Amino acid sequence: QVQLVESGGGLVQAGDSLRLSCAASGRTLSNYAMGWFRQAPGKEREFVAAITSIGTATKYADSVKGRFTISRDGAKLTLYLQMSSLKSEDTAVYYCAARLRTVPVIYTGVKDYNYWGQGTQVTVSS
């Protein structure tokens, strides 16, 4: 199994940037497809971004495309989400997720993932 711990959330102004991190333990991230999801109060958890197990391909939700960048650092065993031009509607708890997969496959559904972090709060004021 793999344990995931998110960090980097906080309170920012609209237009600001934040970089979220997801550190792994138990196993390395190199053999896992990874993704970021977010959930606002009263809303369903929604897809934000995903990356293949070897980091060769990415996919983004339309709402964040062009503003968010997902990446992974094998040396640090960490998944990142660089968020720029933040909007108030980006306010949510952000979760990282993982699924064991050695082939370069991207997953975008909540049910596609086996492992989840505890979440980190991102609040954007406008």
PDB file of C-alpha atoms in Angstrom:
ATOM      1  CA  GLN A   1       0.000   0.000   0.000  1.00  0.00           C
ATOM      2  CA  VAL A   2       0.913   3.654  -0.208  1.00  0.00           C
ATOM      3  CA  GLN A   3       0.128   6.449   2.233  1.00  0.00           C
ATOM      4  CA  LEU A   4      -0.399   9.965   0.907  1.00  0.00           C
ATOM      5  CA  VAL A   5      -0.105  13.239   2.801  1.00  0.00           C
ATOM      6  CA  GLU A   6      -1.037  16.557   1.196  1.00  0.00           C
ATOM      7  CA  SER A   7       0.356  19.924   2.202  1.00  0.00           C
ATOM      8  CA  GLY A   8       0.604  23.470   0.899  1.00  0.00           C
ATOM      9  CA  GLY A   9      -2.973  24.639   1.202  1.00  0.00           C
ATOM     10  CA  GLY A  10      -3.920  27.947   2.727  1.00  0.00           C
ATOM     11  CA  LEU A  11      -5.775  31.232   2.385  1.00  0.00           C
ATOM     12  CA  VAL A  12      -4.875  33.345  -0.627  1.00  0.00           C
ATOM     13  CA  GLN A  13      -6.245  36.199  -2.690  1.00  0.00           C
ATOM     14  CA  ALA A  14      -7.782  35.754  -6.112  1.00  0.00           C
ATOM     15  CA  GLY A  15      -5.071  35.805  -8.742  1.00  0.00           C
ATOM     16  CA  ASP A  16      -2.451  34.371  -6.400  1.00  0.00           C
ATOM     17  CA  SER A  17      -0.602  31.095  -6.758  1.00  0.00           C
ATOM     18  CA  LEU A  18      -0.192  28.042  -4.555  1.00  0.00           C
ATOM     19  CA  ARG A  19       1.796  24.849  -4.858  1.00  0.00           C
ATOM     20  CA  LEU A  20       0.304  21.748  -3.306  1.00  0.00           C
ATOM     21  CA  SER A  21       2.433  18.734  -2.478  1.00  0.00           C
ATOM     22  CA  CYS A  22       1.572  15.110  -1.848  1.00  0.00           C
ATOM     23  CA  ALA A  23       4.231  13.020  -0.144  1.00  0.00           C
ATOM     24  CA  ALA A  24       4.124   9.245  -0.358  1.00  0.00           C
ATOM     25  CA  SER A  25       5.234   6.549   2.041  1.00  0.00           C
ATOM     26  CA  GLY A  26       5.040   2.777   2.054  1.00  0.00           C
ATOM     27  CA  ARG A  27       5.862   2.578  -1.619  1.00  0.00           C
ATOM     28  CA  THR A  28       7.310   4.941  -4.164  1.00  0.00           C
ATOM     29  CA  LEU A  29       5.055   6.863  -6.523  1.00  0.00           C
ATOM     30  CA  SER A  30       6.917   5.676  -9.586  1.00  0.00           C
ATOM     31  CA  ASN A  31       4.579   2.744 -10.188  1.00  0.00           C
ATOM     32  CA  TYR A  32       1.346   4.633  -9.539  1.00  0.00           C
ATOM     33  CA  ALA A  33      -0.954   6.700 -11.653  1.00  0.00           C
ATOM     34  CA  MET A  34      -1.693   9.854  -9.659  1.00  0.00           C
ATOM     35  CA  GLY A  35      -4.383  12.477  -9.551  1.00  0.00           C
ATOM     36  CA  TRP A  36      -5.668  15.545  -7.774  1.00  0.00           C
ATOM     37  CA  PHE A  37      -9.320  15.976  -6.824  1.00  0.00           C
ATOM     38  CA  ARG A  38     -11.178  18.635  -4.912  1.00  0.00           C
ATOM     39  CA  GLN A  39     -14.372  18.856  -2.939  1.00  0.00           C
ATOM     40  CA  ALA A  40     -16.271  21.943  -1.850  1.00  0.00           C
ATOM     41  CA  PRO A  41     -18.884  21.842   0.942  1.00  0.00           C
ATOM     42  CA  GLY A  42     -22.080  20.232  -0.292  1.00  0.00           C
ATOM     43  CA  LYS A  43     -20.469  19.258  -3.582  1.00  0.00           C
ATOM     44  CA  GLU A  44     -19.265  15.991  -5.034  1.00  0.00           C
ATOM     45  CA  ARG A  45     -15.571  15.293  -5.215  1.00  0.00           C
ATOM     46  CA  GLU A  46     -14.434  16.345  -8.669  1.00  0.00           C
ATOM     47  CA  PHE A  47     -11.493  15.625 -10.883  1.00  0.00           C
ATOM     48  CA  VAL A  48      -8.816  18.299 -11.166  1.00  0.00           C
ATOM     49  CA  ALA A  49      -5.727  16.801 -12.781  1.00  0.00           C
ATOM     50  CA  ALA A  50      -4.010  13.483 -13.378  1.00  0.00           C
ATOM     51  CA  ILE A  51      -0.626  12.167 -14.431  1.00  0.00           C
ATOM     52  CA  THR A  52       0.634   8.799 -15.606  1.00  0.00           C
ATOM     53  CA  SER A  53       2.854   6.566 -13.491  1.00  0.00           C
ATOM     54  CA  ILE A  54       5.942   7.683 -15.389  1.00  0.00           C
ATOM     55  CA  GLY A  55       4.869  11.296 -15.781  1.00  0.00           C
ATOM     56  CA  THR A  56       4.735  11.255 -19.552  1.00  0.00           C
ATOM     57  CA  ALA A  57       1.170  12.463 -19.944  1.00  0.00           C
ATOM     58  CA  THR A  58      -1.259  14.676 -18.048  1.00  0.00           C
ATOM     59  CA  LYS A  59      -4.914  15.632 -18.155  1.00  0.00           C
ATOM     60  CA  TYR A  60      -6.857  18.500 -16.621  1.00  0.00           C
ATOM     61  CA  ALA A  61     -10.422  19.424 -15.893  1.00  0.00           C
ATOM     62  CA  ASP A  62     -11.702  22.185 -18.163  1.00  0.00           C
ATOM     63  CA  SER A  63     -12.172  24.453 -15.165  1.00  0.00           C
ATOM     64  CA  VAL A  64      -8.454  24.479 -14.345  1.00  0.00           C
ATOM     65  CA  LYS A  65      -6.818  23.903 -17.701  1.00  0.00           C
ATOM     66  CA  GLY A  66      -4.225  26.556 -18.429  1.00  0.00           C
ATOM     67  CA  ARG A  67      -3.980  27.548 -14.766  1.00  0.00           C
ATOM     68  CA  PHE A  68      -2.964  24.361 -12.938  1.00  0.00           C
ATOM     69  CA  THR A  69      -0.001  22.099 -13.596  1.00  0.00           C
ATOM     70  CA  ILE A  70       0.435  18.594 -12.221  1.00  0.00           C
ATOM     71  CA  SER A  71       3.891  17.058 -11.923  1.00  0.00           C
ATOM     72  CA  ARG A  72       5.768  14.406 -10.005  1.00  0.00           C
ATOM     73  CA  ASP A  73       9.232  14.274  -8.501  1.00  0.00           C
ATOM     74  CA  GLY A  74      10.604  10.756  -8.299  1.00  0.00           C
ATOM     75  CA  ALA A  75      13.627  11.749  -6.246  1.00  0.00           C
ATOM     76  CA  LYS A  76      11.422  13.336  -3.575  1.00  0.00           C
ATOM     77  CA  LEU A  77       8.590  10.798  -3.992  1.00  0.00           C
ATOM     78  CA  THR A  78       6.219  13.718  -4.273  1.00  0.00           C
ATOM     79  CA  LEU A  79       3.277  14.744  -6.427  1.00  0.00           C
ATOM     80  CA  TYR A  80       2.708  18.447  -7.047  1.00  0.00           C
ATOM     81  CA  LEU A  81      -0.101  20.696  -8.162  1.00  0.00           C
ATOM     82  CA  GLN A  82       1.003  24.177  -9.162  1.00  0.00           C
ATOM     83  CA  MET A  83      -2.016  26.460  -9.095  1.00  0.00           C
ATOM     84  CA  SER A  84      -1.935  29.901 -10.680  1.00  0.00           C
ATOM     85  CA  SER A  85      -4.505  32.630 -11.297  1.00  0.00           C
ATOM     86  CA  LEU A  86      -6.611  31.234  -8.500  1.00  0.00           C
ATOM     87  CA  LYS A  87     -10.315  32.058  -8.418  1.00  0.00           C
ATOM     88  CA  SER A  88     -12.822  31.999  -5.594  1.00  0.00           C
ATOM     89  CA  GLU A  89     -14.460  28.978  -7.198  1.00  0.00           C
ATOM     90  CA  ASP A  90     -11.224  27.040  -6.663  1.00  0.00           C
ATOM     91  CA  THR A  91     -11.956  27.037  -2.936  1.00  0.00           C
ATOM     92  CA  ALA A  92     -12.165  23.422  -1.781  1.00  0.00           C
ATOM     93  CA  VAL A  93     -10.391  20.644   0.026  1.00  0.00           C
ATOM     94  CA  TYR A  94      -7.834  19.196  -2.348  1.00  0.00           C
ATOM     95  CA  TYR A  95      -6.981  15.505  -2.286  1.00  0.00           C
ATOM     96  CA  CYS A  96      -4.254  13.525  -3.965  1.00  0.00           C
ATOM     97  CA  ALA A  97      -4.965   9.992  -5.091  1.00  0.00           C
ATOM     98  CA  ALA A  98      -3.011   7.021  -6.385  1.00  0.00           C
ATOM     99  CA  ARG A  99      -3.602   3.779  -8.223  1.00  0.00           C
ATOM    100  CA  LEU A 100      -1.038   1.083  -8.898  1.00  0.00           C
ATOM    101  CA  ARG A 101      -0.388   1.124 -12.619  1.00  0.00           C
ATOM    102  CA  THR A 102       2.954   0.730 -14.351  1.00  0.00           C
ATOM    103  CA  VAL A 103       1.706   1.415 -17.854  1.00  0.00           C
ATOM    104  CA  PRO A 104       1.067   5.046 -18.852  1.00  0.00           C
ATOM    105  CA  VAL A 105      -2.657   5.293 -18.193  1.00  0.00           C
ATOM    106  CA  ILE A 106      -4.555   8.359 -16.978  1.00  0.00           C
ATOM    107  CA  TYR A 107      -7.549   7.997 -14.657  1.00  0.00           C
ATOM    108  CA  THR A 108     -10.054  10.793 -14.069  1.00  0.00           C
ATOM    109  CA  GLY A 109     -12.733   9.175 -11.913  1.00  0.00           C
ATOM    110  CA  VAL A 110     -12.909   9.025  -8.129  1.00  0.00           C
ATOM    111  CA  LYS A 111     -13.674   5.317  -8.338  1.00  0.00           C
ATOM    112  CA  ASP A 112     -10.534   4.738 -10.375  1.00  0.00           C
ATOM    113  CA  TYR A 113      -8.253   5.364  -7.401  1.00  0.00           C
ATOM    114  CA  ASN A 114      -7.396   3.091  -4.487  1.00  0.00           C
ATOM    115  CA  TYR A 115      -5.417   5.405  -2.208  1.00  0.00           C
ATOM    116  CA  TRP A 116      -6.239   8.884  -0.933  1.00  0.00           C
ATOM    117  CA  GLY A 117      -4.608  11.548   1.172  1.00  0.00           C
ATOM    118  CA  GLN A 118      -6.324  13.379   4.021  1.00  0.00           C
ATOM    119  CA  GLY A 119      -6.829  16.547   2.009  1.00  0.00           C
ATOM    120  CA  THR A 120      -5.579  20.109   2.319  1.00  0.00           C
ATOM    121  CA  GLN A 121      -7.804  23.190   2.425  1.00  0.00           C
ATOM    122  CA  VAL A 122      -7.439  25.863  -0.228  1.00  0.00           C
ATOM    123  CA  THR A 123      -9.408  29.051   0.295  1.00  0.00           C
ATOM    124  CA  VAL A 124      -9.373  31.824  -2.286  1.00  0.00           C
ATOM    125  CA  SER A 125     -10.820  35.181  -1.311  1.00  0.00           C
ATOM    126  CA  SER A 126     -11.992  37.709  -3.869  1.00  0.00           C
TER     127      SER A 126
END
